Coordinates of C-alpha atoms in Angstrom, one line a residue:
M1 CA 64.6 -11.9 17.5
K2 CA 66.0 -15.2 18.8
K3 CA 64.8 -14.5 22.3
L4 CA 61.3 -13.7 20.9
L5 CA 61.3 -17.0 19.0
A6 CA 62.6 -19.0 22.0
S7 CA 60.0 -17.4 24.4
T8 CA 57.2 -17.9 22.0
V9 CA 58.0 -21.6 21.3
M10 CA 58.7 -22.3 24.9
L11 CA 55.4 -20.7 26.0
A12 CA 53.5 -22.7 23.4
T13 CA 55.4 -25.9 24.4
V14 CA 54.5 -25.4 28.1
A15 CA 51.0 -24.4 27.3
L16 CA 50.3 -27.4 25.1
A17 CA 51.9 -29.7 27.6
G18 CA 49.6 -28.3 30.2
C19 CA 46.6 -28.8 28.0
T20 CA 47.4 -32.5 27.5
T21 CA 47.7 -33.1 31.2
T22 CA 44.9 -31.1 32.7
G23 CA 42.1 -31.9 30.3
A24 CA 39.3 -29.6 29.3
T25 CA 38.0 -26.9 31.5
T26 CA 34.5 -25.5 31.7
G27 CA 33.6 -22.5 29.5
A28 CA 32.8 -20.5 32.6
T29 CA 36.4 -20.4 33.7
N30 CA 37.8 -19.2 30.3
N31 CA 40.0 -16.2 31.1
G32 CA 41.6 -15.6 27.7
T33 CA 44.6 -17.9 28.3
G34 CA 43.6 -20.1 25.4
T35 CA 43.7 -17.1 23.1
A36 CA 47.2 -16.1 24.3
I37 CA 48.5 -19.6 23.8
G38 CA 47.0 -19.8 20.3
T39 CA 48.6 -16.4 19.5
A40 CA 52.0 -17.5 20.8
N41 CA 51.8 -20.7 18.9
E42 CA 50.9 -18.9 15.7
I43 CA 53.7 -16.4 16.1
G44 CA 56.2 -19.3 16.6
M45 CA 54.9 -21.1 13.5
N46 CA 55.0 -17.8 11.4
V47 CA 58.7 -17.4 12.4
F48 CA 59.3 -21.0 11.6
R49 CA 57.6 -20.7 8.2
A50 CA 59.7 -17.6 7.4
A51 CA 62.9 -19.6 8.2
I52 CA 61.6 -22.4 5.9
D53 CA 60.9 -19.9 3.1
N54 CA 64.4 -18.4 3.3
Q55 CA 66.0 -21.8 3.3
C56 CA 63.8 -23.0 0.4
R57 CA 64.7 -20.0 -1.8
S58 CA 68.4 -20.6 -1.0
Q59 CA 68.1 -24.3 -1.9
I60 CA 66.2 -23.7 -5.1
E61 CA 68.9 -21.4 -6.4
K62 CA 71.5 -24.2 -5.8
Q63 CA 69.8 -26.8 -7.9
T64 CA 71.0 -27.5 -11.4
A65 CA 67.4 -28.0 -12.7
W66 CA 66.5 -24.4 -11.4
R67 CA 69.5 -22.9 -13.1
V68 CA 68.6 -24.5 -16.4
A69 CA 64.9 -23.7 -16.2
S70 CA 65.4 -20.1 -14.9
V71 CA 67.4 -19.1 -18.1
A72 CA 64.2 -19.2 -20.1
M73 CA 62.2 -17.2 -17.5
T74 CA 61.9 -13.5 -16.8
E75 CA 62.8 -12.3 -13.3
A76 CA 59.1 -11.9 -12.5
Q77 CA 58.5 -15.5 -13.6
Q78 CA 61.4 -16.8 -11.5
E79 CA 60.0 -14.9 -8.5
S80 CA 56.5 -16.3 -9.1
V81 CA 57.8 -19.9 -9.3
K82 CA 60.0 -19.4 -6.2
S83 CA 57.0 -17.9 -4.3
N84 CA 54.7 -20.8 -5.3
V85 CA 57.2 -23.5 -4.6
C86 CA 58.4 -22.1 -1.3
G87 CA 54.9 -21.2 -0.2
C88 CA 54.0 -24.9 -0.7
V89 CA 57.1 -25.9 1.3
S90 CA 56.2 -23.4 4.1
E91 CA 52.6 -24.7 4.2
Q92 CA 53.8 -28.4 4.5
A93 CA 56.4 -27.5 7.2
P94 CA 54.1 -27.5 10.3
Q95 CA 52.8 -30.9 9.4
Q96 CA 56.3 -32.3 9.5
V97 CA 57.5 -31.1 12.9
T98 CA 56.3 -31.8 16.4
I99 CA 55.9 -29.2 19.2
V100 CA 58.9 -30.8 20.9
E101 CA 61.1 -30.2 17.8
L102 CA 59.9 -26.6 17.7
G103 CA 60.8 -26.2 21.4
N104 CA 64.3 -27.7 20.8
A105 CA 64.7 -25.4 17.8
A106 CA 63.9 -22.4 19.9
I107 CA 66.6 -23.2 22.3
D108 CA 69.4 -24.6 20.1
S109 CA 70.4 -22.7 16.9
Q110 CA 72.2 -25.7 15.5
Y111 CA 69.2 -27.9 16.0
R112 CA 67.0 -25.2 14.4
A113 CA 69.2 -25.0 11.3
Q114 CA 69.1 -28.8 10.9
L115 CA 65.4 -28.9 11.4
V116 CA 64.8 -26.3 8.8
T117 CA 67.1 -28.0 6.4
R118 CA 65.4 -31.4 6.9
V119 CA 61.9 -30.0 6.4
V120 CA 62.9 -28.1 3.3
A121 CA 64.6 -31.2 1.9
K122 CA 61.5 -33.3 2.5
S123 CA 59.1 -31.0 0.7
L124 CA 61.1 -29.1 -1.9
Q125 CA 61.3 -31.7 -4.6
S126 CA 57.5 -32.5 -4.5
C127 CA 56.5 -28.9 -4.4
Y128 CA 59.0 -27.9 -7.2
A129 CA 57.8 -30.7 -9.4
S130 CA 54.1 -29.7 -8.9
F131 CA 54.7 -26.1 -10.0
V132 CA 57.2 -26.7 -12.9
K133 CA 55.1 -29.1 -14.9

């Protein structure tokens, strides 16, 4: 799985770097490369979002506010709140990272863990507050 993530992110990084240096091409020369790049980028982002969601759920359960609030909730309600909050965090994640950071995360597992933790920390409180009001 790590090799797939690394390959996907590296492909997206190289492809996007190539796009910025070569400029636009004519429609007549389109051979499907753009679609492959878009797919690779989307796969990388989906893997990143999954990591963000896992980290988010872990962080929510560690918070004192969650422990207090969850006592009054059913298990279904707890899962609903977690899904809503972590969905919000996962949706905000791509806006908080650069393609370079994603490339570094694909190569270095320590960097990836730090990046995921940083992104979750930035978004978790605002998302949690918006769903628990």
